[in-house]
Amino acid sequence: MDNTTSPLYIYNSLSGKKEAFKPLNPPFVGLYTCGPTVYSDVHLGNVRTFLTFDVVFRYLSYLGYKVRYVRNITDVGHLLGDAAEGEDRIEKRAKLEKLEPMEIVQKYTNGFHDTIAAFNLIPPSIEPTATGHIVEQIEMVQRILDNGYAYIVNGSVYFDVKKYAEQHKYGELSGRKIEEQLEQTRENLEGGDEKRFFADFAIWKKASPETIMKWNSPWGEGVPGWHLECSVMSTKYLGKEFDIHGGGMDLKFPHHECEIAQSVGADGVNPVKYWMHGNMLTVNGTKMSKSLDNSFLPHELISGSHPLLDKGYSAMTTRFFFLQANYRSTVDFSNEALLAAEKGYKRLMAAIKTLDNIRASDSSSVDVNKLIGDCRNSMNDDFNTPVTIAHLFDGVKMINSVADGKNTLNQPDLDRLRTHYQDFVFDILGLKDEDDAGESNVTLLDDVMHIVLDLRNQSKQNKDWATADFIRDELKKLHISIKDSKESSTWEYED
Ligand code: AMP
Ligand code: ZN
């Protein structure tokens, strides 16, 4: 069966080609994804990118790799606008909400965790924070300075892009040509910038007296540059050279380009073997973005409260909607597409229920192995989820035809097909049957309440009125009311 399966190919943004995946140290795989800047609620566009790498994580694990997945939390250093002049996003928000910067960090980190749990994303193996790695960031700045790729101006340290570009390729990831940038230098330097060259970027930024989050360093009090934290945290936990680095397409330049330059500048090592970039969620063709005011918060989608929505859509419908597109294509938000996704998702879940109830025959009239091979091949083709979903729908037709008695499956094929849907739909695509979750919780509550009421009846028989009343009063606080009759007690949930 495996003979028909091709090896995994990953589209590497660095080469612009699909490349056979060869981990540096199999069976271990290091996967790093840029996490959120926790100064506001994550929007659906952010969710899309995190979901892309959730599926990468899930599929690599399915293939048997031991994946260490690192996704950071940016809790300092992400400045607004130009890194040289901008204000820290978290501090700005803290002033607005009249909270401590670290309260903002905690609030939006909690919100981020709740959101991605609702979309059934698996937590990463390590979730490091920028503020937890200040010492390592200062050390990296020092190494870059020692190697001559940075300079100090007035308490800030800038990466010397021009010097770096003389000896290394700068711009190879984003395809930006340094020569073109050099021509603009003169114009951009007029304005009294501290930078020698407009493409230089701060790796350590002097803090103003009113800045709250700042640290001592050999160059005075300051904050690390945003690009630095990812270089430090990825290589600390995955090694100076590691397998996969992911993020949204918008991070290619300057963020990821700067990460490469920093690692080469500090340690002489090109850090990443495969760069993966997810494309954007758009609204009427424009990137969904907090600053453009076209962003949807996940709860606005689920409740349907956003003005652009006709109705609400569940987290699993949305997950399915994202997976129906290739991660390298843009996805444009639309009510029609979400409605179609809702239908598709329900049809898939219904077919899995049908599959559970199918009875085996003596022989099979359908080719289960081909279906399994097709799904593996499409996932091996750079995690092509839309094609995989199309194959799963071929399987839906197969399942329904067997249920209708037009085709047959023997026991081994039936078992294989059930395992396949479990693996691909639930474990790899990460979908959940929302109906099931609701129903099984109701059944569980029913069973638990049966035990509670039995205990209460026993205490009444023992004339232990205090315990009986305690159980009734505590349940009341949970909006569960008990009705006693002579023979038995029943319970009811009050909305
Ligand atoms: P941020 O918190 O702004 O650093 O963004 C977190 C992640 O979401 C990054 O990987 C971004 O590339 C990604 N992202 C931001 N906007 C969108 C969007 N409209 N569609 C998809 N991904 C996005
Ligand atoms: Zn990053």
Short mmCIF file of C-alpha atoms and ligand atoms in Angstrom, two decimals:
data_model
loop_
_atom_site.label_atom_id
_atom_site.label_comp_id
_atom_site.label_asym_id
_atom_site.label_seq_id
_atom_site.Cartn_x
_atom_site.Cartn_y
_atom_site.Cartn_z
CA MET A 1 0.00 0.00 0.00
CA ASP A 2 2.84 2.35 0.88
CA ASN A 3 4.53 1.71 -2.49
CA THR A 4 2.10 4.10 -4.10
CA THR A 5 2.80 6.90 -1.63
CA SER A 6 5.19 9.65 -2.65
CA PRO A 7 7.57 11.21 -0.09
CA LEU A 8 6.73 14.49 1.57
CA TYR A 9 7.56 17.60 -0.43
CA ILE A 10 7.53 21.07 1.12
CA TYR A 11 7.43 24.34 -0.79
CA ASN A 12 10.47 26.21 0.45
CA SER A 13 10.08 29.99 0.17
CA LEU A 14 13.85 30.27 0.12
CA SER A 15 14.29 28.35 -3.13
CA GLY A 16 10.80 29.03 -4.49
CA LYS A 17 10.45 25.29 -5.17
CA LYS A 18 8.92 22.20 -3.68
CA GLU A 19 11.74 20.20 -2.09
CA ALA A 20 11.79 16.64 -0.73
CA PHE A 21 11.65 16.91 3.03
CA LYS A 22 14.85 15.69 4.64
CA PRO A 23 15.02 16.55 8.32
CA LEU A 24 18.44 17.48 9.70
CA ASN A 25 18.26 14.92 12.48
CA PRO A 26 15.53 12.34 11.79
CA PRO A 27 13.25 11.25 13.38
CA PHE A 28 13.37 14.63 15.15
CA VAL A 29 11.92 17.69 13.47
CA GLY A 30 12.23 21.25 14.71
CA LEU A 31 9.30 23.49 13.79
CA TYR A 32 9.16 27.17 14.72
CA THR A 33 6.28 29.55 14.05
CA CYS A 34 6.09 33.24 14.87
CA GLY A 35 3.40 33.63 17.51
CA PRO A 36 1.09 36.54 18.23
CA THR A 37 1.96 39.97 19.58
CA VAL A 38 -0.30 39.97 22.60
CA TYR A 39 -1.56 43.56 22.56
CA SER A 40 -5.04 42.84 21.19
CA ASP A 41 -7.42 40.01 20.38
CA VAL A 42 -6.25 37.76 17.56
CA HIS A 43 -8.39 38.08 14.44
CA LEU A 44 -9.44 35.38 12.02
CA GLY A 45 -6.50 36.07 9.72
CA ASN A 46 -4.11 35.28 12.54
CA VAL A 47 -6.12 32.14 13.29
CA ARG A 48 -5.71 31.02 9.68
CA THR A 49 -1.92 31.18 9.87
CA PHE A 50 -1.72 29.39 13.22
CA LEU A 51 -4.08 26.75 11.84
CA THR A 52 -1.84 26.17 8.82
CA PHE A 53 1.05 25.26 11.08
CA ASP A 54 -1.18 23.24 13.37
CA VAL A 55 -1.87 20.98 10.37
CA VAL A 56 1.85 20.86 9.51
CA PHE A 57 2.57 19.83 13.12
CA ARG A 58 -0.21 17.23 13.06
CA TYR A 59 0.80 15.74 9.72
CA LEU A 60 4.52 15.50 10.53
CA SER A 61 3.54 13.74 13.77
CA TYR A 62 1.26 11.40 11.82
CA LEU A 63 4.21 10.53 9.57
CA GLY A 64 6.05 9.39 12.69
CA TYR A 65 8.40 12.33 13.20
CA LYS A 66 9.12 13.48 16.74
CA VAL A 67 8.25 17.11 16.29
CA ARG A 68 9.33 19.80 18.70
CA TYR A 69 7.01 22.66 17.91
CA VAL A 70 8.02 26.08 19.23
CA ARG A 71 5.64 29.02 18.89
CA ASN A 72 6.57 32.20 20.72
CA ILE A 73 4.59 34.92 22.43
CA THR A 74 5.74 38.44 21.54
CA ASP A 75 5.28 40.32 24.78
CA VAL A 76 7.73 43.17 24.21
CA GLY A 77 9.63 44.85 21.43
CA HIS A 78 7.07 44.86 18.60
CA LEU A 79 7.06 48.55 17.80
CA LEU A 80 4.50 50.49 15.84
CA GLY A 81 5.71 51.76 12.50
CA ASP A 82 9.43 52.13 11.95
CA ALA A 83 11.41 50.30 14.61
CA ALA A 84 13.53 53.39 15.11
CA GLU A 85 10.69 55.70 16.09
CA GLY A 86 7.73 53.52 16.97
CA GLU A 87 6.14 53.02 20.33
CA ASP A 88 5.83 49.53 21.81
CA ARG A 89 2.39 48.17 20.90
CA ILE A 90 1.87 46.61 24.31
CA GLU A 91 2.79 49.76 26.22
CA LYS A 92 0.53 51.84 24.03
CA ARG A 93 -2.37 49.49 24.72
CA ALA A 94 -1.57 49.47 28.44
CA LYS A 95 -1.90 53.25 28.53
CA LEU A 96 -5.21 53.07 26.68
CA GLU A 97 -6.68 50.39 28.94
CA LYS A 98 -5.05 51.91 32.06
CA LEU A 99 -3.37 48.61 32.90
CA GLU A 100 0.18 47.43 33.49
CA PRO A 101 1.89 46.22 30.29
CA MET A 102 2.15 42.75 31.84
CA GLU A 103 -1.60 42.77 32.54
CA ILE A 104 -2.15 43.44 28.85
CA VAL A 105 0.20 40.58 28.01
CA GLN A 106 -1.63 38.19 30.34
CA LYS A 107 -5.09 39.28 29.19
CA TYR A 108 -4.41 38.81 25.49
CA THR A 109 -2.32 35.67 25.98
CA ASN A 110 -5.29 34.11 27.78
CA GLY A 111 -7.59 35.27 25.00
CA PHE A 112 -5.28 33.83 22.36
CA HIS A 113 -5.20 30.46 24.12
CA ASP A 114 -9.00 30.37 24.45
CA THR A 115 -9.43 31.23 20.77
CA ILE A 116 -7.07 28.67 19.35
CA ALA A 117 -8.46 26.00 21.68
CA ALA A 118 -11.92 26.73 20.24
CA PHE A 119 -10.49 26.06 16.77
CA ASN A 120 -8.94 22.83 18.10
CA LEU A 121 -5.30 23.81 17.67
CA ILE A 122 -2.83 21.61 19.55
CA PRO A 123 -0.66 23.65 21.95
CA PRO A 124 3.00 23.84 20.91
CA SER A 125 5.70 21.85 22.69
CA ILE A 126 7.30 25.08 23.93
CA GLU A 127 5.73 28.55 24.05
CA PRO A 128 8.58 30.90 24.99
CA THR A 129 8.15 34.63 25.60
CA ALA A 130 10.38 37.50 24.50
CA THR A 131 10.55 38.93 28.05
CA GLY A 132 11.70 35.53 29.31
CA HIS A 133 14.73 35.63 27.01
CA ILE A 134 16.22 39.09 27.48
CA VAL A 135 19.61 37.76 28.62
CA GLU A 136 19.95 35.58 25.51
CA GLN A 137 18.90 38.51 23.32
CA ILE A 138 21.55 40.77 24.84
CA GLU A 139 24.10 38.00 24.24
CA MET A 140 23.09 37.73 20.60
CA VAL A 141 23.37 41.50 20.09
CA GLN A 142 26.86 41.28 21.58
CA ARG A 143 27.87 38.47 19.20
CA ILE A 144 26.61 40.46 16.22
CA LEU A 145 28.58 43.50 17.42
CA ASP A 146 31.70 41.38 18.01
CA ASN A 147 31.47 40.07 14.44
CA GLY A 148 31.25 43.60 13.09
CA TYR A 149 27.70 43.46 11.74
CA ALA A 150 26.23 46.10 14.05
CA TYR A 151 27.01 49.55 15.38
CA ILE A 152 26.02 51.54 18.45
CA VAL A 153 24.40 54.97 18.26
CA ASN A 154 23.24 56.80 21.34
CA GLY A 155 22.35 53.69 23.37
CA SER A 156 20.73 51.80 20.47
CA VAL A 157 22.35 49.04 18.43
CA TYR A 158 21.61 48.75 14.70
CA PHE A 159 22.23 45.86 12.37
CA ASP A 160 24.56 47.00 9.59
CA VAL A 161 22.72 45.70 6.52
CA LYS A 162 25.09 47.28 4.00
CA LYS A 163 28.14 45.68 5.59
CA TYR A 164 26.33 42.35 5.84
CA ALA A 165 25.25 42.50 2.22
CA GLU A 166 28.84 42.94 1.08
CA GLN A 167 29.63 39.45 2.37
CA HIS A 168 26.28 37.61 2.35
CA LYS A 169 23.07 37.52 0.42
CA TYR A 170 20.60 39.91 2.05
CA GLY A 171 17.12 39.66 0.58
CA GLU A 172 17.33 36.07 -0.67
CA LEU A 173 14.12 35.06 1.10
CA SER A 174 11.99 37.98 -0.01
CA GLY A 175 13.68 38.52 -3.35
CA ARG A 176 14.38 42.17 -2.51
CA LYS A 177 17.48 43.49 -4.18
CA ILE A 178 19.87 45.39 -2.00
CA GLU A 179 21.12 47.36 -5.02
CA GLU A 180 17.67 48.83 -5.45
CA GLN A 181 17.60 49.68 -1.80
CA LEU A 182 21.06 51.23 -1.93
CA GLU A 183 19.89 53.77 -4.49
CA GLN A 184 17.27 55.02 -2.09
CA THR A 185 19.72 55.47 0.74
CA ARG A 186 20.59 59.14 0.35
CA GLU A 187 16.98 60.21 0.17
CA ASN A 188 15.99 58.16 3.19
CA LEU A 189 18.83 59.25 5.36
CA GLU A 190 17.91 62.90 5.17
CA GLY A 191 15.83 63.34 8.27
CA GLY A 192 18.44 62.89 10.95
CA ASP A 193 17.90 59.15 11.36
CA GLU A 194 20.30 57.38 13.69
CA LYS A 195 20.68 54.62 11.13
CA ARG A 196 23.51 54.73 8.64
CA PHE A 197 21.46 53.03 5.97
CA PHE A 198 17.69 53.01 5.74
CA ALA A 199 17.50 49.18 5.64
CA ASP A 200 19.42 48.89 8.92
CA PHE A 201 17.22 47.78 11.79
CA ALA A 202 17.42 48.10 15.55
CA ILE A 203 18.48 44.98 17.41
CA TRP A 204 18.57 46.90 20.69
CA LYS A 205 16.62 50.10 21.15
CA LYS A 206 17.36 52.69 23.81
CA ALA A 207 14.34 53.18 26.06
CA SER A 208 12.88 56.57 26.81
CA PRO A 209 12.63 57.54 30.52
CA GLU A 210 8.85 56.91 30.54
CA THR A 211 9.11 53.38 29.08
CA ILE A 212 7.98 50.82 31.67
CA MET A 213 9.26 47.58 30.13
CA LYS A 214 13.02 48.04 29.75
CA TRP A 215 16.18 46.24 30.79
CA ASN A 216 19.79 47.05 31.61
CA SER A 217 22.32 46.18 28.96
CA PRO A 218 25.92 46.99 28.12
CA TRP A 219 24.50 49.84 25.98
CA GLY A 220 22.20 51.31 28.64
CA GLU A 221 18.54 50.76 29.43
CA GLY A 222 16.55 49.52 26.47
CA VAL A 223 14.44 46.88 24.75
CA PRO A 224 15.35 44.18 22.24
CA GLY A 225 14.37 44.64 18.58
CA TRP A 226 11.37 42.58 17.49
CA HIS A 227 13.20 40.43 14.93
CA LEU A 228 15.75 39.37 17.51
CA GLU A 229 13.45 37.37 19.76
CA CYS A 230 12.58 34.83 17.09
CA SER A 231 16.23 34.30 16.19
CA VAL A 232 17.06 33.75 19.84
CA MET A 233 14.14 31.54 20.81
CA SER A 234 14.12 29.36 17.70
CA THR A 235 17.83 28.57 17.89
CA LYS A 236 17.83 28.20 21.68
CA TYR A 237 15.24 25.42 21.57
CA LEU A 238 15.79 23.92 18.12
CA GLY A 239 19.50 24.43 17.49
CA LYS A 240 21.50 26.93 15.44
CA GLU A 241 20.23 25.19 12.33
CA PHE A 242 16.73 23.72 12.38
CA ASP A 243 14.19 22.26 9.96
CA ILE A 244 11.11 24.42 9.43
CA HIS A 245 10.27 28.04 10.17
CA GLY A 246 6.74 29.23 9.48
CA GLY A 247 4.69 32.39 9.61
CA GLY A 248 2.37 34.51 7.53
CA MET A 249 3.50 35.77 4.13
CA ASP A 250 3.58 39.32 5.49
CA LEU A 251 6.44 38.34 7.80
CA LYS A 252 8.81 37.36 4.98
CA PHE A 253 10.14 40.89 4.86
CA PRO A 254 11.53 42.38 6.93
CA HIS A 255 10.98 40.02 9.88
CA HIS A 256 12.25 36.72 8.49
CA GLU A 257 14.87 38.30 6.28
CA CYS A 258 16.26 40.00 9.39
CA GLU A 259 16.15 36.71 11.32
CA ILE A 260 18.43 35.11 8.72
CA ALA A 261 20.84 38.07 8.79
CA GLN A 262 20.96 38.04 12.60
CA SER A 263 21.75 34.32 12.83
CA VAL A 264 24.39 34.51 10.13
CA GLY A 265 25.75 37.70 11.68
CA ALA A 266 25.92 36.22 15.19
CA ASP A 267 26.78 32.58 14.58
CA GLY A 268 27.71 32.27 10.93
CA VAL A 269 24.88 29.80 10.34
CA ASN A 270 21.93 30.06 7.98
CA PRO A 271 19.33 28.99 10.55
CA VAL A 272 16.44 27.47 8.61
CA LYS A 273 16.30 24.63 6.09
CA TYR A 274 12.68 25.09 4.97
CA TRP A 275 10.89 28.43 5.17
CA MET A 276 7.10 28.11 4.92
CA HIS A 277 4.72 31.04 4.50
CA GLY A 278 0.96 30.95 4.78
CA ASN A 279 -1.06 33.29 2.62
CA MET A 280 -3.49 35.90 3.86
CA LEU A 281 -7.16 35.89 4.74
CA THR A 282 -8.65 38.78 2.83
CA VAL A 283 -11.91 40.71 2.94
CA ASN A 284 -13.02 41.90 -0.50
CA GLY A 285 -9.49 41.27 -1.69
CA THR A 286 -7.80 43.30 1.07
CA LYS A 287 -5.68 41.65 3.76
CA MET A 288 -7.58 41.31 7.01
CA SER A 289 -5.77 43.55 9.42
CA LYS A 290 -6.41 45.16 12.74
CA SER A 291 -5.17 48.52 11.48
CA LEU A 292 -7.46 48.49 8.41
CA ASP A 293 -10.58 47.99 10.52
CA ASN A 294 -11.72 45.07 8.41
CA SER A 295 -10.88 42.37 10.92
CA PHE A 296 -13.28 39.82 12.36
CA LEU A 297 -12.82 38.54 15.83
CA PRO A 298 -13.52 34.83 16.17
CA HIS A 299 -16.46 35.38 18.53
CA GLU A 300 -18.03 37.79 16.01
CA LEU A 301 -17.92 35.02 13.43
CA ILE A 302 -19.29 32.35 15.73
CA SER A 303 -22.13 34.53 17.02
CA GLY A 304 -22.75 36.14 13.62
CA SER A 305 -22.63 39.60 15.20
CA HIS A 306 -20.24 41.10 12.61
CA PRO A 307 -22.08 43.41 10.16
CA LEU A 308 -20.64 41.57 7.14
CA LEU A 309 -22.13 38.27 8.24
CA ASP A 310 -25.56 36.88 7.36
CA LYS A 311 -25.40 34.44 10.29
CA GLY A 312 -22.99 32.79 12.71
CA TYR A 313 -20.62 29.94 11.78
CA SER A 314 -19.13 27.43 14.18
CA ALA A 315 -15.41 27.14 14.85
CA MET A 316 -15.30 23.78 13.04
CA THR A 317 -17.09 25.15 9.98
CA THR A 318 -14.48 27.90 9.90
CA ARG A 319 -11.63 25.42 10.32
CA PHE A 320 -13.05 23.41 7.42
CA PHE A 321 -13.45 26.62 5.38
CA PHE A 322 -9.75 27.46 5.83
CA LEU A 323 -8.63 23.91 5.02
CA GLN A 324 -10.60 23.94 1.76
CA ALA A 325 -7.99 26.39 0.44
CA ASN A 326 -4.33 25.72 -0.15
CA TYR A 327 -2.31 27.43 2.58
CA ARG A 328 -0.28 29.24 -0.10
CA SER A 329 -3.38 30.82 -1.68
CA THR A 330 -5.28 33.75 -0.32
CA VAL A 331 -8.73 33.04 1.08
CA ASP A 332 -11.35 35.69 0.63
CA PHE A 333 -13.99 35.87 3.28
CA SER A 334 -17.56 35.46 1.98
CA ASN A 335 -20.91 34.37 3.36
CA GLU A 336 -21.47 32.06 0.37
CA ALA A 337 -18.15 30.27 0.87
CA LEU A 338 -18.80 29.85 4.59
CA LEU A 339 -22.27 28.52 3.92
CA ALA A 340 -20.85 26.00 1.44
CA ALA A 341 -18.19 25.02 4.00
CA GLU A 342 -20.88 24.46 6.62
CA LYS A 343 -22.72 22.10 4.27
CA GLY A 344 -19.52 20.27 3.35
CA TYR A 345 -18.44 19.88 6.96
CA LYS A 346 -21.84 18.49 7.97
CA ARG A 347 -21.86 16.06 5.02
CA LEU A 348 -18.44 14.77 6.04
CA MET A 349 -19.49 14.30 9.68
CA ALA A 350 -22.69 12.56 8.61
CA ALA A 351 -20.70 10.15 6.41
CA ILE A 352 -18.42 9.29 9.34
CA LYS A 353 -21.49 8.42 11.43
CA THR A 354 -22.74 6.27 8.54
CA LEU A 355 -19.33 4.58 8.38
CA ASP A 356 -19.65 3.65 12.06
CA ASN A 357 -22.89 1.83 11.33
CA ILE A 358 -21.92 -0.02 8.15
CA ARG A 359 -21.83 -3.82 8.38
CA ALA A 360 -19.01 -5.77 6.74
CA SER A 361 -19.61 -8.15 3.82
CA ASP A 362 -17.55 -11.13 2.66
CA SER A 363 -15.79 -9.15 -0.03
CA SER A 364 -15.08 -5.57 -1.10
CA SER A 365 -16.29 -4.03 -4.34
CA VAL A 366 -14.47 -0.71 -3.78
CA ASP A 367 -10.78 0.22 -3.59
CA VAL A 368 -10.05 1.50 -0.08
CA ASN A 369 -6.28 1.39 -0.53
CA LYS A 370 -6.42 3.76 -3.47
CA LEU A 371 -8.40 6.26 -1.41
CA ILE A 372 -5.89 6.06 1.44
CA GLY A 373 -2.96 6.44 -0.99
CA ASP A 374 -4.62 9.46 -2.66
CA CYS A 375 -5.04 11.25 0.67
CA ARG A 376 -1.45 10.58 1.68
CA ASN A 377 -0.14 11.72 -1.68
CA SER A 378 -2.02 14.99 -1.54
CA MET A 379 -0.84 15.73 1.99
CA ASN A 380 2.68 14.76 0.93
CA ASP A 381 2.35 17.32 -1.85
CA ASP A 382 3.13 20.29 0.41
CA PHE A 383 0.20 19.67 2.79
CA ASN A 384 -2.41 20.10 0.08
CA THR A 385 -5.52 20.08 2.25
CA PRO A 386 -8.10 21.05 -0.43
CA VAL A 387 -7.15 18.08 -2.61
CA THR A 388 -7.14 15.83 0.46
CA ILE A 389 -10.65 17.01 1.33
CA ALA A 390 -11.73 16.29 -2.25
CA HIS A 391 -10.44 12.71 -1.85
CA LEU A 392 -12.23 12.40 1.48
CA PHE A 393 -15.43 13.35 -0.37
CA ASP A 394 -14.74 10.61 -2.94
CA GLY A 395 -14.73 8.41 0.12
CA VAL A 396 -18.04 9.89 1.28
CA LYS A 397 -19.59 8.71 -2.00
CA MET A 398 -18.03 5.29 -1.40
CA ILE A 399 -19.37 5.12 2.18
CA ASN A 400 -22.88 6.15 1.14
CA SER A 401 -22.93 3.64 -1.73
CA VAL A 402 -21.99 0.85 0.69
CA ALA A 403 -24.65 2.01 3.15
CA ASP A 404 -27.20 1.97 0.28
CA GLY A 405 -26.23 -1.61 -0.58
CA LYS A 406 -24.79 -0.68 -3.99
CA ASN A 407 -21.25 -1.62 -2.95
CA THR A 408 -19.64 -3.81 -0.30
CA LEU A 409 -16.67 -3.71 2.11
CA ASN A 410 -15.09 -6.67 3.85
CA GLN A 411 -14.07 -6.41 7.51
CA PRO A 412 -10.36 -5.57 6.99
CA ASP A 413 -11.25 -2.84 4.45
CA LEU A 414 -13.97 -1.49 6.69
CA ASP A 415 -11.52 -1.30 9.61
CA ARG A 416 -8.93 0.39 7.40
CA LEU A 417 -11.45 2.92 6.17
CA ARG A 418 -12.58 3.77 9.71
CA THR A 419 -8.97 4.22 10.84
CA HIS A 420 -8.29 6.34 7.77
CA TYR A 421 -11.15 8.76 8.50
CA GLN A 422 -10.13 8.93 12.16
CA ASP A 423 -6.53 9.73 11.14
CA PHE A 424 -7.24 12.20 8.37
CA VAL A 425 -10.38 13.99 9.49
CA PHE A 426 -9.84 14.16 13.24
CA ASP A 427 -6.10 13.76 13.84
CA ILE A 428 -4.58 15.47 10.77
CA LEU A 429 -7.16 18.02 9.64
CA GLY A 430 -8.03 18.49 13.32
CA LEU A 431 -11.82 18.59 12.84
CA LYS A 432 -14.18 17.61 15.63
CA ASP A 433 -17.77 16.51 15.44
CA GLU A 434 -19.44 19.42 17.17
CA ASP A 435 -22.74 17.54 17.52
CA ASP A 436 -20.98 14.67 19.19
CA ALA A 437 -19.28 16.92 21.71
CA GLY A 438 -22.63 18.45 22.67
CA GLU A 439 -24.43 15.13 22.84
CA SER A 440 -21.78 13.31 24.80
CA ASN A 441 -21.61 16.13 27.35
CA VAL A 442 -25.36 15.93 27.83
CA THR A 443 -25.17 12.16 28.31
CA LEU A 444 -22.30 12.54 30.73
CA LEU A 445 -24.15 15.15 32.78
CA ASP A 446 -27.17 12.85 32.88
CA ASP A 447 -25.07 10.00 34.24
CA VAL A 448 -23.33 12.18 36.80
CA MET A 449 -26.65 13.64 38.00
CA HIS A 450 -27.98 10.13 38.45
CA ILE A 451 -25.17 9.43 40.91
CA VAL A 452 -25.65 12.76 42.72
CA LEU A 453 -29.39 12.17 43.15
CA ASP A 454 -28.77 8.64 44.43
CA LEU A 455 -26.40 10.01 47.05
CA ARG A 456 -28.92 12.63 48.06
CA ASN A 457 -31.67 10.05 48.43
CA GLN A 458 -29.39 7.94 50.59
CA SER A 459 -28.70 10.90 52.87
CA LYS A 460 -32.45 11.56 53.13
CA GLN A 461 -33.04 7.92 54.08
CA ASN A 462 -30.34 8.31 56.75
CA LYS A 463 -32.11 11.48 57.93
CA ASP A 464 -28.95 13.42 57.08
CA TRP A 465 -30.93 16.49 56.09
CA ALA A 466 -27.88 18.76 56.16
CA THR A 467 -26.17 16.85 53.33
CA ALA A 468 -29.38 16.57 51.32
CA ASP A 469 -29.94 20.32 51.59
CA PHE A 470 -26.31 21.07 50.84
CA ILE A 471 -26.48 19.09 47.58
CA ARG A 472 -29.72 20.81 46.57
CA ASP A 473 -28.40 24.32 47.37
CA GLU A 474 -25.05 23.83 45.64
CA LEU A 475 -26.79 22.49 42.51
CA LYS A 476 -29.10 25.50 42.59
CA LYS A 477 -26.02 27.72 42.25
CA LEU A 478 -25.25 25.84 39.02
CA HIS A 479 -28.84 26.48 37.83
CA ILE A 480 -29.81 22.87 38.38
CA SER A 481 -33.06 22.47 40.26
CA ILE A 482 -34.22 19.28 41.93
CA LYS A 483 -37.84 18.25 42.13
CA ASP A 484 -38.67 15.75 44.85
CA SER A 485 -41.64 13.43 44.71
CA LYS A 486 -42.50 10.58 47.04
CA GLU A 487 -40.95 7.94 44.79
CA SER A 488 -38.00 9.70 43.28
CA SER A 489 -36.18 12.95 42.53
CA THR A 490 -35.67 14.50 39.12
CA TRP A 491 -33.49 17.37 37.99
CA GLU A 492 -33.82 20.17 35.51
CA TYR A 493 -31.41 22.71 34.05
CA GLU A 494 -32.72 26.29 34.29
CA ASP A 495 -31.40 28.64 31.60
P1 AMP B 1 0.95 39.34 14.49
O1 AMP B 1 0.37 39.14 15.86
O2 AMP B 1 0.48 40.58 13.82
O3 AMP B 1 2.46 39.22 14.49
O4 AMP B 1 0.40 38.17 13.55
C1 AMP B 1 0.43 36.82 13.94
C2 AMP B 1 0.44 35.94 12.70
O5 AMP B 1 -0.75 36.14 11.91
C3 AMP B 1 1.61 36.20 11.75
O6 AMP B 1 2.14 34.97 11.31
C4 AMP B 1 0.99 36.97 10.60
O7 AMP B 1 1.67 36.74 9.40
C5 AMP B 1 -0.39 36.35 10.56
N1 AMP B 1 -1.42 37.21 9.91
C6 AMP B 1 -1.68 38.52 10.13
N2 AMP B 1 -2.70 38.96 9.34
C7 AMP B 1 -3.12 37.89 8.63
C8 AMP B 1 -4.14 37.66 7.64
N3 AMP B 1 -4.96 38.63 7.24
N4 AMP B 1 -4.27 36.42 7.11
C9 AMP B 1 -3.45 35.41 7.51
N5 AMP B 1 -2.47 35.55 8.44
C10 AMP B 1 -2.30 36.77 8.99
ZN ZN B 2 8.99 35.86 14.42
#
